[in-house]
PDB file of C-alpha atoms in Angstrom:
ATOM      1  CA  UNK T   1      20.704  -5.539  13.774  1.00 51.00           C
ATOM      2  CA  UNK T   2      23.677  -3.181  12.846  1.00 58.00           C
ATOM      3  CA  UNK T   3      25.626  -2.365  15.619  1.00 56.00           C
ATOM      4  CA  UNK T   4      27.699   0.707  15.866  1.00 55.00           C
ATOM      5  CA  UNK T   5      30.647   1.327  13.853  1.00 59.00           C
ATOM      6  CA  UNK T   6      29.625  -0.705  11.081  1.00 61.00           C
ATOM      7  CA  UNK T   7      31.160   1.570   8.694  1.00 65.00           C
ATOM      8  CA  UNK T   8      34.671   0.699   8.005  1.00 63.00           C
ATOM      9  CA  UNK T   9      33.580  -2.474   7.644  1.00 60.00           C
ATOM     10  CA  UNK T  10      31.540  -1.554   4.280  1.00 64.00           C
ATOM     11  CA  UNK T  11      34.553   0.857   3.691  1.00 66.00           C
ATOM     12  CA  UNK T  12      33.650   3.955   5.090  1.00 70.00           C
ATOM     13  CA  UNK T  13      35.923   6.243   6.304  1.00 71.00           C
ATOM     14  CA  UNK T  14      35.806   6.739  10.202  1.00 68.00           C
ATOM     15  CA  UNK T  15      34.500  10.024  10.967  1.00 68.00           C
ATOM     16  CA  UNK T  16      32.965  11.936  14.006  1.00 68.00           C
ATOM     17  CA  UNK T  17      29.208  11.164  13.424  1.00 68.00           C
ATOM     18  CA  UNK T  18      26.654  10.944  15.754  1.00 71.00           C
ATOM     19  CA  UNK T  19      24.750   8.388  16.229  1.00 68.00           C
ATOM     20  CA  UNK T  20      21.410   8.119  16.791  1.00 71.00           C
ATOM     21  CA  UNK T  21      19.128   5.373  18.057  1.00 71.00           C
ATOM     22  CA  UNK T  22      15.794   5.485  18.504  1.00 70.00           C
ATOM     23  CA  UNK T  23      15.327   1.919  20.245  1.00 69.00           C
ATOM     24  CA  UNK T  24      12.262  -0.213  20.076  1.00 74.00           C
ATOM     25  CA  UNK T  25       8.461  -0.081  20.209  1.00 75.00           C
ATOM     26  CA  UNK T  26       8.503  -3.370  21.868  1.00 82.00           C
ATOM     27  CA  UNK T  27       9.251  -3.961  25.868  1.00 80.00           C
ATOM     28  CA  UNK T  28      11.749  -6.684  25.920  1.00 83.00           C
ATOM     29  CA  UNK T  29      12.553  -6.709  29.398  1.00 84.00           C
ATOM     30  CA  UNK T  30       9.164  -7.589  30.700  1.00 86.00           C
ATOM     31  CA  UNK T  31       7.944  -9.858  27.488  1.00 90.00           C
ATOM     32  CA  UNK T  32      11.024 -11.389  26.747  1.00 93.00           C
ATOM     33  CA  UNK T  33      14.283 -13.657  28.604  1.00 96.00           C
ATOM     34  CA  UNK T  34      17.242 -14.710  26.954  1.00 97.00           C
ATOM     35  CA  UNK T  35      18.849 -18.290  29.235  1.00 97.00           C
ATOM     36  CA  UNK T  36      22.575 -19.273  27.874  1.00 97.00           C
ATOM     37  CA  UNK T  37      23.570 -22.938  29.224  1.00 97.00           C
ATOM     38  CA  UNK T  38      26.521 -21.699  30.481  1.00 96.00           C
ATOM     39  CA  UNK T  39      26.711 -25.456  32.328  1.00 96.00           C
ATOM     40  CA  UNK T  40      27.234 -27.384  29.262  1.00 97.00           C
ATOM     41  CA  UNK T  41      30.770 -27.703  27.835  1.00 97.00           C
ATOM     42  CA  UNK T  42      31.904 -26.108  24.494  1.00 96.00           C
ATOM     43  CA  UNK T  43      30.797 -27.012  21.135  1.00 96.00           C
ATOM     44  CA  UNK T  44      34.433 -28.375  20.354  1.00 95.00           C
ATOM     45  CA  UNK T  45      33.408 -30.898  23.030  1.00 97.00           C
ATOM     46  CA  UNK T  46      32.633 -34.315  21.865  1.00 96.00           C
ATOM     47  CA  UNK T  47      29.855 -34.134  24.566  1.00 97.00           C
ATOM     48  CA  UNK T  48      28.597 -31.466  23.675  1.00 97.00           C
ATOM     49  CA  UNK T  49      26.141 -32.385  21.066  1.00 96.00           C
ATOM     50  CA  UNK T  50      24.316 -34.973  23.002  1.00 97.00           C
ATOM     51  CA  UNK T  51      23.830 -32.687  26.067  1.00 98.00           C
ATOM     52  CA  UNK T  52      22.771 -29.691  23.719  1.00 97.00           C
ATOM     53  CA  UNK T  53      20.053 -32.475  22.436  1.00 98.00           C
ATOM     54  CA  UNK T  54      19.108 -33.129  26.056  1.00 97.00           C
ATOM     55  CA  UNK T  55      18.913 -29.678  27.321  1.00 97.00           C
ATOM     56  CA  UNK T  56      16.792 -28.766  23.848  1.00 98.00           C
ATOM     57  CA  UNK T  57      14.259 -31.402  24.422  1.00 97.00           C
ATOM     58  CA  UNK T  58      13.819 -29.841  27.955  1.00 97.00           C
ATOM     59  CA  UNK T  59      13.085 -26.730  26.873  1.00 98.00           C
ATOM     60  CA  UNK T  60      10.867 -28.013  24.388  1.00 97.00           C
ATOM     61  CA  UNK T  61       8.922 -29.569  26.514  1.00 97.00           C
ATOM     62  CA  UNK T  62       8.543 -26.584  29.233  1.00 97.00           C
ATOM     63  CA  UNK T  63       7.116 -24.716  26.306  1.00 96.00           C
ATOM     64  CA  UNK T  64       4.716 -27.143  24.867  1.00 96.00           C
ATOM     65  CA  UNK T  65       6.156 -27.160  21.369  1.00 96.00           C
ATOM     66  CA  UNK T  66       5.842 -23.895  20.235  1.00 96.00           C
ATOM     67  CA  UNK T  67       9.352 -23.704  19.351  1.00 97.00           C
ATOM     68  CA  UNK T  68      11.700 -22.170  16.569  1.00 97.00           C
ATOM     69  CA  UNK T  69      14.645 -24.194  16.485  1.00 98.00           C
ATOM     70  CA  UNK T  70      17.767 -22.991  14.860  1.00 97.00           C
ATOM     71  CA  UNK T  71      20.870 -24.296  13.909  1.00 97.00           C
ATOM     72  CA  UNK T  72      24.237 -23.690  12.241  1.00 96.00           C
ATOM     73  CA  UNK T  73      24.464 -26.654  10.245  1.00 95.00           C
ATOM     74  CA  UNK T  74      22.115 -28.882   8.245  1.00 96.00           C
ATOM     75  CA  UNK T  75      24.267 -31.842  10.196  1.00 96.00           C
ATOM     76  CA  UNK T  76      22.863 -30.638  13.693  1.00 96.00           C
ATOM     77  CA  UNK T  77      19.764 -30.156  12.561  1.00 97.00           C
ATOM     78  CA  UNK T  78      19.144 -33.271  11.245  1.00 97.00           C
ATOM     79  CA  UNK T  79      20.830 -35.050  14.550  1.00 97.00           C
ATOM     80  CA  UNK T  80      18.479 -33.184  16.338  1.00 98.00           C
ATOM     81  CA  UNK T  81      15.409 -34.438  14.621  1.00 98.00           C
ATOM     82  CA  UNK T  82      16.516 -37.556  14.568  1.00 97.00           C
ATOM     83  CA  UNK T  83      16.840 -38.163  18.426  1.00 97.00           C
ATOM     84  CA  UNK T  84      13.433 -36.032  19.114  1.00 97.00           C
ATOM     85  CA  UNK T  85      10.718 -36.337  16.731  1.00 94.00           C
ATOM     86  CA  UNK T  86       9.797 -39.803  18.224  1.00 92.00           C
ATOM     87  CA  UNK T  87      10.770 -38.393  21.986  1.00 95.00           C
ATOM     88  CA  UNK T  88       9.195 -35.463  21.669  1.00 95.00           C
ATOM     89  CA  UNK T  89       5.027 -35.166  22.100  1.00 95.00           C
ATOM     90  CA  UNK T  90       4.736 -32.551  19.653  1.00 96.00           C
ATOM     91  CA  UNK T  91       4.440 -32.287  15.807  1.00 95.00           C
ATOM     92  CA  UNK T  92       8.233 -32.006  14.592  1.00 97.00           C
ATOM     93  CA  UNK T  93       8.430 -29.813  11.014  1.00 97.00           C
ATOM     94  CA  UNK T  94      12.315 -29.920   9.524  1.00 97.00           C
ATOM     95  CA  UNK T  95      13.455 -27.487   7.133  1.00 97.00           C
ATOM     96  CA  UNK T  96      13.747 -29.363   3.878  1.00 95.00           C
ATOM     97  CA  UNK T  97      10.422 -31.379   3.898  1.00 96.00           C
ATOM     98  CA  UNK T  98       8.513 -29.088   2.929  1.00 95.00           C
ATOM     99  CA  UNK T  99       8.620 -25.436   1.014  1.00 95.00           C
ATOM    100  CA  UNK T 100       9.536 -23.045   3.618  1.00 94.00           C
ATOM    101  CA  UNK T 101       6.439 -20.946   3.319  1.00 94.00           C
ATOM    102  CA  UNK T 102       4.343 -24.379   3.881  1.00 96.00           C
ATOM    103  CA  UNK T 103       6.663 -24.654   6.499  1.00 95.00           C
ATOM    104  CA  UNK T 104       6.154 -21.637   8.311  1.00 95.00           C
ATOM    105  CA  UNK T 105       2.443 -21.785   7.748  1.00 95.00           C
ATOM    106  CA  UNK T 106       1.826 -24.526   8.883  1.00 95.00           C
ATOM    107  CA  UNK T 107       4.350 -23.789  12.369  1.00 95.00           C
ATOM    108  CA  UNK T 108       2.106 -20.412  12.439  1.00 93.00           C
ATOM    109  CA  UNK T 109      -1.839 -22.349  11.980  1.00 93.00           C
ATOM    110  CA  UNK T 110      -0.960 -25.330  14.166  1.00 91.00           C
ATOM    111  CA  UNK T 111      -0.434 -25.141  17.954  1.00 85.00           C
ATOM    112  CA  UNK T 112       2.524 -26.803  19.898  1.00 92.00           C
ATOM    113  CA  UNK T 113       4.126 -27.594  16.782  1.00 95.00           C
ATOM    114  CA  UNK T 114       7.850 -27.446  16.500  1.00 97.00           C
ATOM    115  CA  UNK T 115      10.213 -26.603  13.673  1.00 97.00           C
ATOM    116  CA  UNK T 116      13.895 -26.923  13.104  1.00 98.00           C
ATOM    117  CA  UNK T 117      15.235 -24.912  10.506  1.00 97.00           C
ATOM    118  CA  UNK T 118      19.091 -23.827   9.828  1.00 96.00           C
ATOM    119  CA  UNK T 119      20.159 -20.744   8.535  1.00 92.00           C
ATOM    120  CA  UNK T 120      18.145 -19.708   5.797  1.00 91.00           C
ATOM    121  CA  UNK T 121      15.172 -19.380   8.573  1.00 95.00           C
ATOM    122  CA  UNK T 122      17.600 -17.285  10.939  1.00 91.00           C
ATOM    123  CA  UNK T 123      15.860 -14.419   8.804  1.00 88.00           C
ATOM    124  CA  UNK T 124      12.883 -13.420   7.162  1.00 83.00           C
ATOM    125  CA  UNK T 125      10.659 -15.401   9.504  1.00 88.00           C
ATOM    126  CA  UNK T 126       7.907 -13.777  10.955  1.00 89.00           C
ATOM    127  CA  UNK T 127       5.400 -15.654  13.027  1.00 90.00           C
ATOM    128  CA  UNK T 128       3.577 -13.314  15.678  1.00 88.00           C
ATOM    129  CA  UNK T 129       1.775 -15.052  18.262  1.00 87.00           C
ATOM    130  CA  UNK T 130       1.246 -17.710  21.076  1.00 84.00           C
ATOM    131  CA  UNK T 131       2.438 -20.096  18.472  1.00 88.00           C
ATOM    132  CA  UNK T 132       6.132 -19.312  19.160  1.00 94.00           C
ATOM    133  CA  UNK T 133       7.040 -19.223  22.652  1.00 95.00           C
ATOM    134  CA  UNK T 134      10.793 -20.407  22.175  1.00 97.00           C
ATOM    135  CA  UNK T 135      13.504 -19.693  20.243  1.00 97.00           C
ATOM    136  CA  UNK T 136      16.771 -22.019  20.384  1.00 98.00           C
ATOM    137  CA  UNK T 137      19.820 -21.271  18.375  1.00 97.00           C
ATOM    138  CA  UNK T 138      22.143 -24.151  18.724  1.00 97.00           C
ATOM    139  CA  UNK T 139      25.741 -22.541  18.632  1.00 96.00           C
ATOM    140  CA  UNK T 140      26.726 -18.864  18.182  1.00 96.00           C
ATOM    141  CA  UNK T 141      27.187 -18.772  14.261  1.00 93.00           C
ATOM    142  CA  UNK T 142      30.890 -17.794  13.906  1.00 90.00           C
ATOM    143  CA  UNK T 143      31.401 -17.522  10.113  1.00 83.00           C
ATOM    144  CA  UNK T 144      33.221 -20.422   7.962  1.00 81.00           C
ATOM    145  CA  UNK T 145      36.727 -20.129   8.309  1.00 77.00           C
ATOM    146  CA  UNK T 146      36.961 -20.829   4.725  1.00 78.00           C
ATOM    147  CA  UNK T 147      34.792 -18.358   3.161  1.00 80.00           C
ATOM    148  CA  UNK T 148      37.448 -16.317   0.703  1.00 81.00           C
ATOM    149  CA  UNK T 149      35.488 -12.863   1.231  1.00 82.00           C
ATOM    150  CA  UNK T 150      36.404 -12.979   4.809  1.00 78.00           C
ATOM    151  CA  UNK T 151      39.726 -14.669   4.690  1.00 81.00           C
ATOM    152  CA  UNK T 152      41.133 -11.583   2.734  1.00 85.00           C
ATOM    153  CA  UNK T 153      39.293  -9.381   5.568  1.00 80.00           C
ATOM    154  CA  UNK T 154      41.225 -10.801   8.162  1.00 81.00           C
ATOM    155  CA  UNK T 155      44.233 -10.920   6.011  1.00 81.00           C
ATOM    156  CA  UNK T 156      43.836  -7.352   5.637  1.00 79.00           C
ATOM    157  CA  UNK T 157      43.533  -6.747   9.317  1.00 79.00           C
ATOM    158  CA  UNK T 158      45.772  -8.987  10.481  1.00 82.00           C
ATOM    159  CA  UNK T 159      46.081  -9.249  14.504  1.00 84.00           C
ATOM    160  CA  UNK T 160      43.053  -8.688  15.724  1.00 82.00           C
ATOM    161  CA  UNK T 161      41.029 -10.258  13.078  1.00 82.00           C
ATOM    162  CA  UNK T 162      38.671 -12.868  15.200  1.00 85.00           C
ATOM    163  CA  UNK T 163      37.484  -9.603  17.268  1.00 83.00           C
ATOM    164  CA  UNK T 164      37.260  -7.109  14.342  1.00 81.00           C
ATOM    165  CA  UNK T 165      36.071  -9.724  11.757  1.00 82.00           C
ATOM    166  CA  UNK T 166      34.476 -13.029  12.998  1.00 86.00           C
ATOM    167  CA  UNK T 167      32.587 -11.553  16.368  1.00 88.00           C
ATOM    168  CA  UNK T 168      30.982  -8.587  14.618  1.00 88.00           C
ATOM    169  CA  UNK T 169      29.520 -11.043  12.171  1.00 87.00           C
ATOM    170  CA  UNK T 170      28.573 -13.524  15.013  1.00 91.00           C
ATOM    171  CA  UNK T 171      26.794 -11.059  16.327  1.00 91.00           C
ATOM    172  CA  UNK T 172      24.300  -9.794  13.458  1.00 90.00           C
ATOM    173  CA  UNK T 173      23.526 -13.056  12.220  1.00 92.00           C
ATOM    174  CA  UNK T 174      22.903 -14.163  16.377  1.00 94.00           C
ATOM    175  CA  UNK T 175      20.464 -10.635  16.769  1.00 92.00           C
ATOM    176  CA  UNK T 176      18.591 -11.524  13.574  1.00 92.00           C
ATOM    177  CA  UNK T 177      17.929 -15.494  15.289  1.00 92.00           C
ATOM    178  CA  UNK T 178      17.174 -13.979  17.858  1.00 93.00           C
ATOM    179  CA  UNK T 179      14.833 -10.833  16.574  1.00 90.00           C
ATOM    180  CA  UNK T 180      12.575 -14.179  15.662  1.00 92.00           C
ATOM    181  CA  UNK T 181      10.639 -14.328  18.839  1.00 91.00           C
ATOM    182  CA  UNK T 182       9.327 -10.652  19.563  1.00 88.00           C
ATOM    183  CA  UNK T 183       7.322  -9.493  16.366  1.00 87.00           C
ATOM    184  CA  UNK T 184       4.468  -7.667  18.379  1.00 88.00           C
ATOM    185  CA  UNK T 185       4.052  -5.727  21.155  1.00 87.00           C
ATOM    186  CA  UNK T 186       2.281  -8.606  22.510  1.00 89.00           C
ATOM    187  CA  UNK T 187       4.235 -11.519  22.017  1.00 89.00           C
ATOM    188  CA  UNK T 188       6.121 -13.406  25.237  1.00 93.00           C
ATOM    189  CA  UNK T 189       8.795 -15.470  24.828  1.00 95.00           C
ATOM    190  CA  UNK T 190      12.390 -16.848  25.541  1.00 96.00           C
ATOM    191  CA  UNK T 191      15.488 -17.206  23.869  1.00 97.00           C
ATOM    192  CA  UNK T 192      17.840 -20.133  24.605  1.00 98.00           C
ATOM    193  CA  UNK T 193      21.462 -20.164  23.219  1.00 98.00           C
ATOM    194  CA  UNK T 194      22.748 -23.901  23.650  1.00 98.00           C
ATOM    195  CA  UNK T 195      26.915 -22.083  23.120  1.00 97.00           C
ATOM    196  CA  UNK T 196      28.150 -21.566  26.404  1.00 97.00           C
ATOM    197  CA  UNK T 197      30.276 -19.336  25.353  1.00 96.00           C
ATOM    198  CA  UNK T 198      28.108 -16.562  24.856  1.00 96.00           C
ATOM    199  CA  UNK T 199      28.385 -16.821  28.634  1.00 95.00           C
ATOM    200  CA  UNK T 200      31.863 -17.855  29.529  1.00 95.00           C
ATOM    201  CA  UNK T 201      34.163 -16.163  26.266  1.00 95.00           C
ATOM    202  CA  UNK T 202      36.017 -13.044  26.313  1.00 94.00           C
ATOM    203  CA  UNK T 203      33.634 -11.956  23.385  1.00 93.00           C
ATOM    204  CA  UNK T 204      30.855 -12.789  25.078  1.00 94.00           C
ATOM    205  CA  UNK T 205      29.763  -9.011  26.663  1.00 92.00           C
ATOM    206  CA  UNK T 206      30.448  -7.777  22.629  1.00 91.00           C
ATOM    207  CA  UNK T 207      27.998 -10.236  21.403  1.00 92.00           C
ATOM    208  CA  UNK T 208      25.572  -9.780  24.466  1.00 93.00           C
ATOM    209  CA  UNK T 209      25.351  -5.863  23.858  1.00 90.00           C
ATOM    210  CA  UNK T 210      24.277  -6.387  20.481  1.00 89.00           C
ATOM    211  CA  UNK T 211      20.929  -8.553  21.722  1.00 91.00           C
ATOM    212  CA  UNK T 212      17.411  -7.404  22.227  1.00 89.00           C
ATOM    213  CA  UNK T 213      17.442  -5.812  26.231  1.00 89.00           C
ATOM    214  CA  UNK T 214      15.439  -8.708  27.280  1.00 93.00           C
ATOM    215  CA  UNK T 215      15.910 -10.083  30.812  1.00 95.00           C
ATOM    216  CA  UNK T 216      19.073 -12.661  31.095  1.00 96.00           C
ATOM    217  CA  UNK T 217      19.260 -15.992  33.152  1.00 96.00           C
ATOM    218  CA  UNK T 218      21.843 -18.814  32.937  1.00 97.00           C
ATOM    219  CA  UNK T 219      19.209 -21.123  35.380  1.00 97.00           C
ATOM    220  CA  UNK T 220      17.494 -23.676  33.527  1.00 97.00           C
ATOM    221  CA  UNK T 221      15.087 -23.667  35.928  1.00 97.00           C
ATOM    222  CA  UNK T 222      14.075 -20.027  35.269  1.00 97.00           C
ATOM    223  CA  UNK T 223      13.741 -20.222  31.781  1.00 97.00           C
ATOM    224  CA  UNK T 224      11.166 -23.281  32.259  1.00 97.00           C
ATOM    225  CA  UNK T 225       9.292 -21.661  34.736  1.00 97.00           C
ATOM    226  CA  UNK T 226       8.511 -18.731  32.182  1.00 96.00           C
ATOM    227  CA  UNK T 227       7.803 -20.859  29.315  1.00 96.00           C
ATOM    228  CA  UNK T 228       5.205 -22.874  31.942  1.00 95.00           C
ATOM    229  CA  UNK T 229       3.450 -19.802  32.799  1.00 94.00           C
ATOM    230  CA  UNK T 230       3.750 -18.918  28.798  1.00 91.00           C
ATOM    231  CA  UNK T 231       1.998 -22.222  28.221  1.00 88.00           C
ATOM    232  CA  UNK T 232      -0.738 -21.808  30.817  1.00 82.00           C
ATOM    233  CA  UNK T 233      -1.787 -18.215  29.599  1.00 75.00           C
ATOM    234  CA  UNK T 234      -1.800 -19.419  25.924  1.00 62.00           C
ATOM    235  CA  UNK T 235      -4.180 -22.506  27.472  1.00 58.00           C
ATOM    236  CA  UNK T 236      -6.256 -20.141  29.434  1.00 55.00           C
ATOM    237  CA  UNK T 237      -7.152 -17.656  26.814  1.00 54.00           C
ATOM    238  CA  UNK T 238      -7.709 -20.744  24.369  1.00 52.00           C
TER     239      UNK T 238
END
């Protein structure tokens, strides 16, 4: 999850080395699809939050729980659990209820079960298996605005900051959400980012190139097709 030219931002000097990487064991194209809903409107939208709700429980239910739900705030999470646990067919585990190793245990024993998590579970989290099919991260997680370590960065910087500040940090923090899914060489799965702007921003192609090379739709459709076939093999070889 360190993209290139990380250096000056840990205060390196900027020199002439090479870099070298030696990619991934895993085969993300054919195991793995990443679907933005580039349909919905932007987070700043007051609709927004409903429709990200809506378009989550869809997903949800393609997959047959099995799903990893992130979020950038404990107030969408909990808005989210709220308006599905009683929707949804599926055993619903929030962050917070529980210790998060019982958390993740349980998420990793029990079939079709669901948890919502926020940041804190954006790492760290390793569940290999049929038991995760989906990964949802609800917005791209821009840093707080407020946070004095990077206000003096982009002080420092000045114009130019939201690129050379705010989207490389976007970006880690999305890759390690998203680095959730594939943990074998086995596993199958999608990714769905509920920001449209991922899709639609100027930044988007910086954050994109920083993501796991799996296959990339913006077709709902698609991306509940795969996690229907998903379902069916992980019924099958049950």
């Amino acid at each position: 999850t360190l993209a290139p030219g990380f250096g000056p931002h840990l205060g390196l000097p900027q020199r002439a080395d090479d870099l070298l990487d030696v990619g991934s064991p895993f085969d993300y194209p054919a195991n793995g699809l990443i679907y933005c809903a580039s349909r919905l409107p932007r987070p700043t939208d007051p609709r927004w939050a409903d429709l990200a709700i809506e378009e989550l429980a869809a997903l949800v239910e393609a997959a047959g729980g099995r799903t990893l739900a992130l979020f950038t705030s404990y107030k969408a999470m909990d808005r989210a659990v709220d308006a599905l646990r009683e929707r949804l067919p599926f055993p619903l585990l929030a962050q917070g209820e529980q210790p998060k190793q019982a958390l993740v245990e349980r998420f990793s024993r029990d079939p079709e079960t669901c948890l919502f998590a926020t940041m804190s579970f954006w790492q760290g989290i390793d569940v290999p298996g049929a038991s995760l099919s989906l990964v949802t991260i609800d917005r791209l997680p821009f840093p707080r605005p407020d946070d004095p370590l990077l206000q003096a960065r982009r002080e420092h910087v000045g114009d130019g900051a939201f690129l050379a500040i705010d989207v490389p940090r976007a970006s880690t923090l999305l890759a390690q959400g998203v680095g959730r899914l594939i943990r074998t060489s086995t596993d199958r799965g999608a990714v769905a980012v509920l920001d449209p702007r991922l899709a639609t921003a100027r930044y988007g192609p910086k954050i994109v190139a920083t993501l796991p090379r799996m296959r990339r739709t913006r077709d709902r459709a698609e991306v509940e097709a795969f996690l229907r076939e998903l379902r069916g093999a992980g019924s099958a070889a049950a």
